[in-house]
Amino acid sequence: MEKPESTNNDQQPCLPKYDFVRQIVADDIRTGKWDQRTHTRFPPEPNGYLHIGHAKAICLNFGIAAEFGGKCNLRFDDTNPTKEEQEYVDSIIEDIKWLGWDWEDRLYFASDYFDQMYEYGVELIKKGKAYVCDLTAEETREYRGSLTEAGKGSPYRSRSVEENIELFEKMKDGEFKDGEKTLKAKNDMASANVNMRDPVMYRILHAAHHRTGDQWCIYPMYDWAHGLEDSIEGITHSICTLEFENHRPLYDWFLDALWIHHPQQIEFARLNLTYTVMSKRKLLRLVQDGLVSGWDDPRMPTLSGMRRRGFSPEAIRNFCKTIGVNKFNSTIDYALLEHCLRQDLNKTSPRAMAVINPVKLVIDNYPENESEELEAINNPDDPSAGMRKVPFSKELYIEREDFMEEPPKKFFRLAPGREVRLRYAYFVKCTDVVKDEKGEIKEIHCTYDSATRGGDSPDGRKVKATLHWVCAKNSKSAQVRLYDYLFTKENPDQAEEGEDFTANLNPDSLKILDNCFIEPSLADCGPLDRVQFERLGYFCVDPERTEDGRPIFNRTVTLRDTWAKMQKAQQKK
RNA sequence: UGGGGAAUAGUGUAACGGUAGCACGACUGACUCUGAAUCAGUUAGUCGGGGUUCGAAUCCCUGUUCCCCAACCA
């Protein structure tokens, strides 16, 4: 058996601490409950795109299999043809692969088991534990009773086995209309657990299925199907979310009634994240109402959105490891996700310089037509990343925010009369400012000290700031997209009367900056390449380009920024 | 007013009757050619009330609060 920390190669070794799910698995291995076998599965319904909450479940299931020398299947729970689509199947496969998990040849579909499920249904009828019911959906609801009152038995409950088998077959053969009949489990209408009150096993749905087409017009319900799927695949630990805890008795009941392999269902709490909505229904709403550009909008918590935003699989996996797993609802601070992100990106992202809100900087004492190439380090945390050349000349762009005419005490960037370093280049001293009619700064004039080439002063003189810059003549134009929280509230569902979560959408969640300059080394970057723009943040090349063919950089996350923090604190005062 | 779960610093998460620890955040400071990273430090917790015990976050009783369940959704 492999200990979890031995797969933990991106963190310092830690003591072997099992979460409660792994504890159960470890105990089962110790006691030989499953013959030393560990087999999990990730069972998504293909009715939407995967999000970071699914990543938690994926990492749990695939992670446990990997750590305990077991297997994990990918199985699509495609029992409702009215909601499911091939597009979702494809995206889910892509996303899980991208996260780095492998199900080898074990890609399964619940729809592959429809024949066998039907046979199991017949078997249950024969055992007198299922019957065909003619009650409408509404009547079924009435008969079910309420949370505090027992239900009453359907009048069709006592049909003979023969009649039930015949009717069930007719259901299958399409002799009834949608909703006309159902197959129900004959369970206990007085059960305190409402799920046990003769739950529907099959409903009639004359709908084309994305895989089985028109082959079926009856489709199994989750409660009936899910346990069978797990059983058929020989799953040992059927890990699911908390809301299925109430369904476990039924899960157990079906499998015991059939005398077939009976996995253990274990429930854990879903992931909640601040400033994020996680339900597929709400994400679908954002997409369908055009409130975002699509499932892969970089502001979405979908894996495809996060990928486009620039998240790395490692960051997400490490996040999932860090948050742990438990049985009570909690909301993870988005800052923890950002921490995991920066931790990985800092190690892996090459550095470059880009100016996203440019103002011209003219070095008056630098020769007119001269230019030179300066050495820059690609990644200070990774010497093997090497060096690159960055062009420099008389006219540069720097960040508008890096200059202040009347700097407050704590501002130690460029200001009139002040000297700063241009990264990897020279010390420059501000001598003058040129403004336009509106009073906006057009140019900042400086002189440079040629003895400081490379960025060090031979006389040991210190500067308080180092600015990033880009050569006006030799840089490339790019578009940069800055993202912020999609919602303004930590809990987006907290809305006023008559409003819903969309009322909390952040109007400033996307800012497009179209006049940005990137150093020429970035010219041949490709889709989804990640880079750190020094002093700005981590960015990722969007798969699309602007209409005029310039690259688009999505800001994944800012660098931690104590200056911005200080400014914010100032504003609050 | 039925049933099923759960409660540990601001947020997560350990401690399995024996010193309440870790991470994130926040706040100091050191260092720095990224106000980044790194390093050092500070901050702050067992839901309440009873019991059992030499000793309780852990066991018992009791109260409180929160989540889930009455789709022919999953």
XYZ file of C-alpha atoms (C1' of nucleotides) in Angstrom:
647
model
C 0.000 0.000 0.000
C 1.239 3.376 -0.957
C 1.122 6.114 1.642
C -0.496 9.332 0.489
C 2.584 11.429 1.124
C 4.669 9.419 -1.292
C 2.602 10.741 -4.203
C 2.892 14.134 -2.694
C 5.889 15.254 -4.699
C 5.023 18.938 -4.840
C 4.964 19.436 -1.102
C 7.177 18.761 1.802
C 6.591 15.372 3.305
C 3.996 15.406 6.004
C 2.811 12.934 8.587
C 0.398 10.368 7.232
C -2.947 11.818 8.126
C -5.990 10.281 6.648
C -9.192 12.132 6.100
C -12.261 10.201 7.157
C -12.776 8.662 3.725
C -9.194 7.472 3.418
C -9.417 6.228 6.955
C -12.282 3.946 5.946
C -10.362 2.734 2.900
C -7.241 2.119 4.962
C -9.252 0.231 7.577
C -10.875 -1.883 4.902
C -7.498 -2.793 3.508
C -6.266 -3.675 6.967
C -9.247 -5.880 7.695
C -9.356 -7.353 4.215
C -12.957 -6.347 3.735
C -12.642 -6.096 -0.040
C -9.861 -8.591 -0.500
C -7.251 -5.791 -0.528
C -9.052 -4.311 -3.479
C -9.811 -0.597 -3.772
C -11.997 0.506 -6.627
C -13.601 3.928 -6.862
C -15.282 5.830 -9.614
C -16.093 9.353 -10.673
C -19.680 9.330 -11.964
C -20.592 12.679 -13.569
C -23.885 13.318 -15.276
C -23.081 14.796 -18.689
C -25.428 17.728 -18.285
C -22.922 20.522 -17.828
C -19.267 21.363 -17.617
C -17.082 20.268 -14.741
C -16.184 22.864 -12.130
C -13.722 23.186 -9.288
C -16.175 21.411 -6.995
C -16.010 18.395 -9.263
C -12.236 18.612 -9.113
C -12.512 17.922 -5.395
C -14.513 14.756 -6.085
C -12.225 13.755 -8.946
C -9.077 14.160 -6.867
C -10.693 12.262 -4.018
C -11.715 9.285 -6.131
C -8.720 9.094 -8.425
C -6.401 10.111 -5.607
C -7.565 7.340 -3.308
C -7.222 4.781 -6.062
C -3.689 5.956 -6.791
C -2.638 6.090 -3.152
C -4.021 2.708 -2.218
C -2.961 0.856 -5.329
C -6.497 0.622 -6.625
C -8.450 1.702 -9.653
C -10.822 4.487 -10.467
C -13.357 4.374 -13.276
C -14.762 7.244 -15.221
C -18.433 6.549 -15.603
C -21.032 8.781 -17.119
C -24.294 8.638 -15.272
C -26.391 9.218 -18.347
C -29.835 8.101 -17.294
C -31.753 11.232 -18.229
C -31.726 11.817 -21.998
C -33.578 15.104 -21.700
C -30.661 16.832 -20.017
C -27.594 15.128 -21.298
C -25.496 15.848 -24.347
C -22.411 14.574 -26.106
C -20.812 18.015 -25.845
C -20.726 17.595 -22.101
C -19.270 14.100 -22.342
C -16.437 15.429 -24.480
C -15.695 18.358 -22.219
C -15.706 16.195 -19.103
C -13.231 13.752 -20.631
C -10.987 16.598 -21.703
C -11.104 18.252 -18.297
C -10.280 15.153 -16.267
C -7.392 14.302 -18.572
C -6.146 17.832 -18.282
C -6.229 17.524 -14.512
C -3.872 14.638 -14.999
C -5.958 11.596 -14.104
C -6.119 8.379 -16.052
C -8.888 5.791 -16.135
C -7.006 3.610 -18.609
C -9.588 1.509 -20.468
C -12.273 1.991 -17.852
C -14.521 4.532 -19.509
C -18.085 3.469 -18.825
C -21.605 4.702 -19.373
C -24.656 3.899 -17.305
C -26.445 3.563 -20.611
C -24.238 0.555 -21.372
C -25.988 -1.206 -18.507
C -29.578 -0.492 -19.537
C -30.204 -4.109 -20.585
C -28.881 -5.479 -17.374
C -30.761 -2.923 -15.315
C -33.938 -3.976 -17.066
C -33.241 -7.595 -16.142
C -32.638 -6.579 -12.540
C -35.944 -4.756 -12.653
C -37.695 -7.917 -13.788
C -35.955 -9.810 -11.030
C -37.197 -7.401 -8.423
C -40.722 -7.765 -9.764
C -40.390 -11.534 -9.503
C -39.331 -11.147 -5.909
C -42.460 -9.161 -5.288
C -40.418 -6.070 -4.561
C -41.401 -3.899 -7.499
C -44.615 -3.085 -9.305
C -45.961 -1.106 -12.191
C -47.921 1.894 -11.032
C -50.477 3.957 -12.975
C -50.494 6.915 -10.631
C -49.673 10.246 -12.226
C -46.715 12.238 -10.976
C -49.050 14.435 -9.014
C -50.881 11.516 -7.472
C -47.605 9.878 -6.612
C -46.648 12.975 -4.729
C -49.912 12.940 -2.792
C -49.617 9.284 -1.931
C -46.090 9.813 -0.704
C -47.330 11.811 2.276
C -45.182 14.511 3.850
C -42.130 14.769 6.045
C -44.286 14.337 9.119
C -47.091 12.165 7.773
C -46.820 8.625 6.462
C -47.739 7.945 2.856
C -50.346 5.511 1.675
C -49.954 2.590 -0.654
C -50.710 2.947 -4.327
C -53.860 1.109 -5.465
C -51.658 -0.656 -8.020
C -49.341 -1.956 -5.361
C -50.841 -5.423 -5.280
C -50.735 -6.321 -8.955
C -49.618 -9.862 -9.605
C -46.072 -10.658 -10.615
C -47.273 -11.795 -14.035
C -49.203 -8.626 -14.645
C -46.272 -6.508 -13.519
C -43.856 -8.308 -15.802
C -46.216 -7.943 -18.710
C -46.839 -4.246 -18.068
C -43.171 -3.549 -17.525
C -42.409 -5.155 -20.851
C -45.085 -3.054 -22.509
C -43.565 0.014 -20.923
C -40.279 -0.940 -22.479
C -41.916 -1.650 -25.819
C -43.368 1.807 -26.038
C -47.000 0.956 -25.575
C -47.571 3.794 -23.131
C -47.149 7.514 -23.277
C -44.737 9.545 -21.171
C -45.769 9.575 -17.565
C -48.524 7.037 -17.991
C -46.862 4.375 -15.898
C -43.823 3.880 -13.710
C -42.070 0.958 -12.170
C -41.833 1.455 -8.434
C -40.076 -0.346 -5.656
C -42.466 -1.925 -3.169
C -40.850 -0.625 -0.074
C -42.383 1.115 2.925
C -44.878 3.936 2.557
C -44.658 4.649 6.265
C -40.890 5.012 6.349
C -39.620 8.119 8.088
C -37.223 8.360 5.177
C -39.300 9.706 2.339
C -36.928 8.154 -0.201
C -38.058 4.713 0.913
C -41.730 5.324 0.185
C -42.070 3.265 -3.000
C -39.566 5.234 -5.066
C -39.874 5.314 -8.829
C -37.345 3.028 -10.520
C -38.299 3.598 -14.148
C -40.142 6.346 -15.915
C -41.379 6.465 -19.475
C -39.545 9.014 -21.569
C -39.930 8.957 -25.317
C -36.736 10.885 -25.787
C -33.629 10.207 -27.830
C -30.584 9.397 -25.760
C -27.214 10.758 -26.797
C -25.803 7.251 -26.956
C -28.636 4.742 -27.209
C -30.757 6.843 -29.540
C -34.358 5.604 -29.669
C -33.579 2.166 -28.364
C -35.220 2.892 -25.037
C -38.313 4.750 -23.964
C -37.999 3.850 -20.310
C -35.113 5.231 -18.332
C -33.931 4.252 -14.849
C -34.003 6.758 -12.008
C -30.827 7.673 -10.151
C -31.677 5.800 -6.959
C -32.275 2.618 -8.843
C -29.507 2.973 -11.386
C -26.628 4.303 -9.400
C -26.150 1.410 -7.037
C -26.434 -1.010 -9.924
C -23.739 0.845 -11.840
C -21.419 0.694 -8.867
C -22.245 -2.944 -8.300
C -21.736 -3.986 -11.914
C -18.315 -2.338 -11.960
C -17.261 -3.961 -8.718
C -16.773 -0.660 -6.976
C -15.680 -0.966 -3.355
C -16.133 2.588 -2.136
C -18.908 4.600 -3.663
C -17.999 8.122 -2.708
C -20.643 10.787 -3.177
C -21.801 14.074 -1.730
C -23.770 14.683 1.443
C -27.206 15.083 -0.092
C -27.180 11.392 -0.983
C -26.855 10.328 2.608
C -30.639 10.052 2.832
C -30.563 7.792 -0.201
C -28.088 5.321 1.200
C -30.742 3.109 2.864
C -32.383 2.764 -0.521
C -29.069 2.124 -2.237
C -28.483 -0.624 0.292
C -32.026 -1.962 -0.010
C -31.850 -2.441 -3.782
C -28.490 -4.176 -3.725
C -29.484 -6.441 -0.878
C -32.796 -7.292 -2.532
C -30.878 -8.343 -5.632
C -28.121 -10.167 -3.769
C -25.432 -8.534 -5.849
C -22.069 -6.933 -5.079
C -22.666 -4.200 -2.564
C -20.198 -1.313 -2.411
C -20.021 0.960 0.579
C -21.399 4.421 -0.009
C -19.508 7.203 1.758
C -20.688 10.789 1.717
C -18.576 13.942 1.916
C -19.341 17.662 1.807
C -19.323 19.553 -1.449
C -16.876 22.367 -1.996
C -18.061 25.918 -1.529
C -15.847 28.828 -2.463
C -16.259 32.474 -1.579
C -17.337 34.791 -4.403
C -18.341 31.768 -6.449
C -21.481 29.928 -7.430
C -21.021 26.243 -7.924
C -24.316 24.705 -8.900
C -24.572 23.516 -12.476
C -27.990 25.088 -12.680
C -26.604 28.517 -11.865
C -23.581 28.128 -14.090
C -25.880 27.087 -16.924
C -27.946 30.174 -16.278
C -24.879 32.409 -16.560
C -24.028 30.789 -19.869
C -27.540 30.753 -21.314
C -28.339 34.309 -20.320
C -25.100 35.527 -21.820
C -23.885 36.870 -18.500
C -20.527 35.283 -19.306
C -19.062 34.426 -22.693
C -19.501 30.677 -22.274
C -18.665 27.693 -20.125
C -14.996 28.488 -20.610
C -15.229 32.162 -19.755
C -12.089 32.769 -17.675
C -14.245 34.081 -14.843
C -16.138 30.826 -14.552
C -15.194 28.268 -11.879
C -15.426 25.587 -14.541
C -12.277 23.640 -15.226
C -12.398 24.832 -18.831
C -12.742 28.418 -17.653
C -9.940 28.050 -15.152
C -7.730 26.442 -17.782
C -8.316 29.372 -20.085
C -7.691 31.730 -17.206
C -4.282 30.128 -16.725
C -4.725 27.779 -13.780
C -2.406 24.791 -13.859
C -3.630 21.283 -13.101
C -1.005 21.084 -10.370
C -2.392 24.157 -8.634
C -5.908 22.742 -8.678
C -4.782 19.346 -7.481
C -2.788 20.837 -4.696
C -5.741 22.975 -3.731
C -7.932 19.889 -3.548
C -5.357 18.234 -1.357
C -5.112 21.260 0.898
C -8.823 21.754 1.540
C -9.293 18.255 2.878
C -12.557 16.420 3.001
C -15.222 16.387 5.651
C -18.861 15.845 6.403
C -19.996 19.363 7.130
C -20.548 22.323 4.915
C -17.780 24.837 4.784
C -16.786 27.627 2.508
C -13.201 27.866 1.420
C -11.662 31.294 1.193
C -10.876 32.120 -2.430
C -7.501 33.357 -1.157
C -6.505 29.763 -0.516
C -7.113 28.889 -4.148
C -5.018 31.883 -5.151
C -2.292 30.808 -2.781
C -2.111 27.352 -4.354
C -2.142 28.948 -7.764
C 0.690 31.370 -7.085
C 2.685 28.668 -5.371
C 2.756 26.619 -8.551
C 2.930 29.472 -11.037
C 5.837 31.049 -9.208
C 7.880 27.907 -9.710
C 6.877 27.258 -13.287
C 6.141 30.507 -15.083
C 8.848 32.218 -17.118
C 9.144 35.922 -16.458
C 8.710 38.647 -19.012
C 8.036 42.345 -19.050
C 4.843 43.916 -20.271
C 3.373 47.340 -19.760
C -0.382 47.289 -19.652
C -1.154 50.908 -18.876
C 1.669 52.638 -20.697
C 3.145 56.078 -20.418
C 6.177 57.080 -22.429
C 9.507 57.464 -20.735
C 12.169 59.398 -22.658
C 15.809 59.171 -21.637
C 17.155 62.527 -22.717
C 20.845 61.706 -22.448
C 20.593 58.375 -24.266
C 21.879 58.434 -27.858
C 19.141 59.084 -30.428
C 19.286 56.079 -32.735
C 21.047 53.630 -30.562
C 19.591 50.488 -29.101
C 21.055 47.609 -27.155
C 20.090 44.226 -25.834
C 20.121 43.546 -22.136
C 20.288 40.209 -20.367
C 17.284 39.184 -18.380
C 16.653 36.162 -16.170
C 13.815 33.925 -17.265
C 12.985 32.514 -13.883
C 14.858 33.457 -10.717
C 13.470 30.342 -9.041
C 14.605 28.050 -11.814
C 18.167 28.588 -13.100
C 17.618 26.022 -15.839
C 15.135 28.381 -17.469
C 18.090 30.430 -18.666
C 18.412 33.986 -19.901
C 16.985 36.103 -22.681
C 17.737 39.431 -24.340
C 15.502 42.447 -23.997
C 15.878 45.430 -26.330
C 16.412 48.877 -24.863
C 16.539 52.315 -26.422
C 15.918 56.003 -25.802
C 12.142 55.751 -25.643
C 10.415 53.254 -23.405
C 7.039 52.615 -21.887
C 6.546 52.231 -18.189
C 3.443 51.691 -16.136
C 1.434 54.851 -15.510
C 0.952 53.769 -11.894
C 4.697 53.689 -11.402
C 4.967 57.442 -11.553
C 3.499 60.072 -9.294
C 4.022 63.781 -9.525
C 3.292 64.260 -5.871
C 4.171 60.974 -4.234
C 2.800 60.150 -0.798
C 5.268 59.062 1.881
C 5.173 55.347 1.232
C 5.356 55.600 -2.551
C 8.869 54.801 -3.611
C 8.591 54.469 -7.329
C 9.365 57.187 -9.863
C 8.674 60.834 -9.076
C 10.220 64.155 -10.099
C 13.862 64.263 -9.088
C 13.844 60.684 -7.941
C 16.048 57.864 -9.165
C 14.830 54.298 -9.747
C 16.126 51.235 -11.504
C 14.743 49.944 -14.769
C 14.882 46.210 -14.369
C 17.978 44.641 -15.961
C 18.784 48.048 -17.507
C 19.885 51.296 -15.915
C 19.206 53.693 -13.123
C 17.155 56.602 -14.385
C 16.349 59.890 -12.722
C 13.218 61.844 -13.512
C 13.932 65.344 -14.761
C 10.719 66.544 -16.315
C 7.108 65.784 -17.128
C 5.253 66.714 -20.292
C 1.490 67.024 -20.178
C -1.217 67.445 -22.780
C -3.955 70.110 -22.831
C -6.049 68.106 -20.399
C -3.257 67.934 -17.909
C -2.639 64.253 -18.446
C 0.958 63.138 -18.418
C 2.174 62.435 -21.935
C 5.855 61.872 -21.375
C 8.192 61.460 -18.482
C 11.732 62.639 -19.101
C 14.746 61.133 -17.443
C 18.465 60.928 -17.554
C 20.234 57.658 -17.194
C 23.529 56.674 -15.612
C 25.465 54.649 -18.153
C 27.599 53.171 -15.391
C 24.601 51.290 -14.049
C 24.162 49.093 -17.105
C 22.561 45.805 -16.137
C 21.014 47.384 -13.111
C 23.826 47.688 -10.586
C 25.571 50.843 -9.574
C 29.351 50.557 -9.173
C 29.341 53.198 -6.445
C 26.972 51.157 -4.328
C 24.210 53.707 -4.604
C 20.784 52.303 -3.737
C 17.371 52.931 -5.225
C 14.103 52.121 -3.548
C 12.295 50.803 -6.576
C 12.798 48.699 -9.655
C 10.366 49.259 -12.500
C 9.476 47.029 -15.388
C 9.511 48.603 -18.821
C 9.316 47.869 -22.478
C 11.122 49.386 -25.459
C 8.787 51.719 -27.348
C 10.188 50.836 -30.728
C 10.800 47.135 -30.356
C 7.902 45.931 -28.278
C 4.741 44.251 -29.568
C 1.180 45.276 -29.095
C -1.200 43.019 -27.208
C -4.554 42.982 -25.522
C -4.708 42.201 -21.837
C -7.798 41.105 -19.987
C -7.953 41.673 -16.267
C -10.340 39.608 -14.222
C -11.816 40.089 -10.824
C -14.344 38.096 -8.812
C -17.443 37.327 -10.868
C -19.536 38.314 -7.861
C -19.279 41.167 -5.436
C -20.452 39.170 -2.446
C -18.648 36.397 -0.637
C -21.887 34.498 -0.823
C -23.462 35.387 -4.183
C -26.720 33.751 -3.149
C -27.252 36.384 -0.526
C -29.586 38.584 -2.533
C -32.356 41.065 -1.774
C -36.015 40.077 -1.835
C -37.103 39.317 -5.364
C -33.548 39.157 -6.648
C -31.231 36.254 -7.193
C -27.507 35.653 -7.427
C -27.240 37.458 -10.750
C -27.955 40.706 -8.894
C -24.549 40.243 -7.265
C -22.589 39.984 -10.488
C -19.519 42.181 -10.389
C -19.752 44.782 -13.155
C -15.968 45.135 -13.036
C -15.148 41.447 -13.290
C -13.613 41.979 -16.728
C -11.470 44.879 -17.858
C -10.079 44.850 -21.345
C -6.903 46.820 -21.907
C -6.241 47.118 -25.589
C -3.170 49.303 -25.588
C -0.579 47.076 -23.986
C 3.004 46.385 -24.925
C 4.883 43.155 -24.470
C 8.561 42.492 -24.864
C 9.450 40.927 -28.229
C 10.470 37.582 -26.740
C 6.752 36.976 -26.277
C 6.085 37.269 -30.006
C 5.836 33.577 -30.613
C 3.859 32.538 -27.581
C 1.150 29.981 -28.181
C -2.329 29.343 -26.810
C -2.449 28.669 -23.058
C 1.231 29.524 -22.547
C 1.729 30.929 -19.082
C 4.003 33.796 -18.193
C 4.617 36.085 -15.295
C 4.612 39.724 -16.267
C 7.040 41.045 -13.726
C 5.439 43.037 -10.956
C 1.968 42.586 -12.486
C 0.923 38.997 -12.164
C 0.593 35.709 -13.931
C -0.921 35.724 -17.383
C -2.022 33.127 -19.866
C -2.268 33.375 -23.630
C -5.874 33.120 -24.747
C -6.644 30.561 -27.472
C -8.099 33.398 -29.529
C -6.457 36.496 -30.914
C -7.804 39.983 -31.464
C -9.437 40.717 -34.801
C -6.248 42.373 -35.985
C -4.239 39.322 -34.985
C -2.622 40.463 -31.755
C -2.254 38.071 -28.854
C -4.602 38.265 -25.897
C -3.286 37.725 -22.380
C -5.654 36.717 -19.623
C -4.565 37.692 -16.165
C -4.671 34.527 -14.105
C -3.946 36.159 -10.788
C -2.041 39.196 -9.605
C 1.173 38.977 -7.696
C 0.683 39.651 -4.023
C 0.814 43.393 -3.831
C 1.527 45.087 -0.538
C 1.475 48.503 -2.153
C -2.034 47.937 -3.491
C -3.011 46.694 -0.054
C -1.657 49.845 1.555
C -3.569 51.982 -0.922
C -6.771 50.116 -0.210
C -6.282 50.577 3.500
C -5.715 54.298 2.876
C -8.926 54.587 0.887
C -10.895 52.990 3.676
C -9.700 55.693 6.040
C -43.894 19.262 15.604
C -40.811 13.306 10.950
C -36.075 11.407 9.423
C -30.856 11.843 8.256
C -26.134 14.514 9.019
C -22.815 18.015 11.407
C -20.369 21.735 14.878
C -12.143 23.023 16.654
C -8.777 30.604 15.682
C -11.422 35.240 10.570
C -11.254 30.713 6.836
C -9.959 25.631 6.159
C -7.966 21.392 8.547
C -5.220 17.875 12.492
C -5.164 15.932 17.352
C -8.425 8.506 17.495
C -8.821 9.720 26.724
C -2.571 12.437 27.749
C 1.328 19.609 25.839
C -4.929 21.991 21.069
C -0.919 21.624 16.050
C -0.692 23.002 10.668
C -2.089 25.919 6.356
C -4.437 30.292 4.358
C -5.578 35.296 5.808
C -4.261 39.549 8.756
C -0.243 42.185 11.199
C 5.272 43.027 12.374
C 10.267 42.685 10.875
C 14.629 40.784 7.813
C 16.156 40.227 2.856
C 15.443 41.651 -2.154
C 17.372 44.200 -9.401
C 9.673 41.888 -9.107
C 6.481 46.474 -2.957
C 6.918 39.248 -5.808
C 9.357 35.079 -3.913
C 12.075 33.678 0.528
C 12.952 33.897 5.904
C 11.694 35.114 11.101
C 7.874 36.501 14.351
C 2.786 38.140 16.167
C -2.446 37.344 16.136
C -6.447 34.117 17.182
C -9.920 28.364 18.568
C -12.569 23.227 21.024
C -21.089 25.781 20.133
C -23.535 26.354 25.540
C -24.557 23.729 30.249
C -23.927 19.481 33.184
C -21.450 14.842 34.227
C -17.582 10.314 33.944
C -12.130 10.492 34.647
C -5.894 11.666 37.797
C -6.797 13.797 32.926
C -12.095 15.267 27.893
C -12.002 18.572 21.500
C -12.398 13.232 22.139
C -16.830 9.275 26.381
C -22.113 10.184 28.608
C -26.477 13.475 29.324
C -28.719 17.956 27.863
C -29.565 22.302 25.225
C -28.401 25.480 20.895
C -27.284 26.366 15.891
C -26.477 24.893 10.826
C -27.120 21.541 6.451
C -30.028 17.748 3.633
C -34.845 15.116 2.408
C -41.736 15.257 0.419
C -38.701 15.589 -8.972
C -41.493 10.394 -13.078
C -33.626 15.358 -11.581
C -28.801 13.592 -10.330
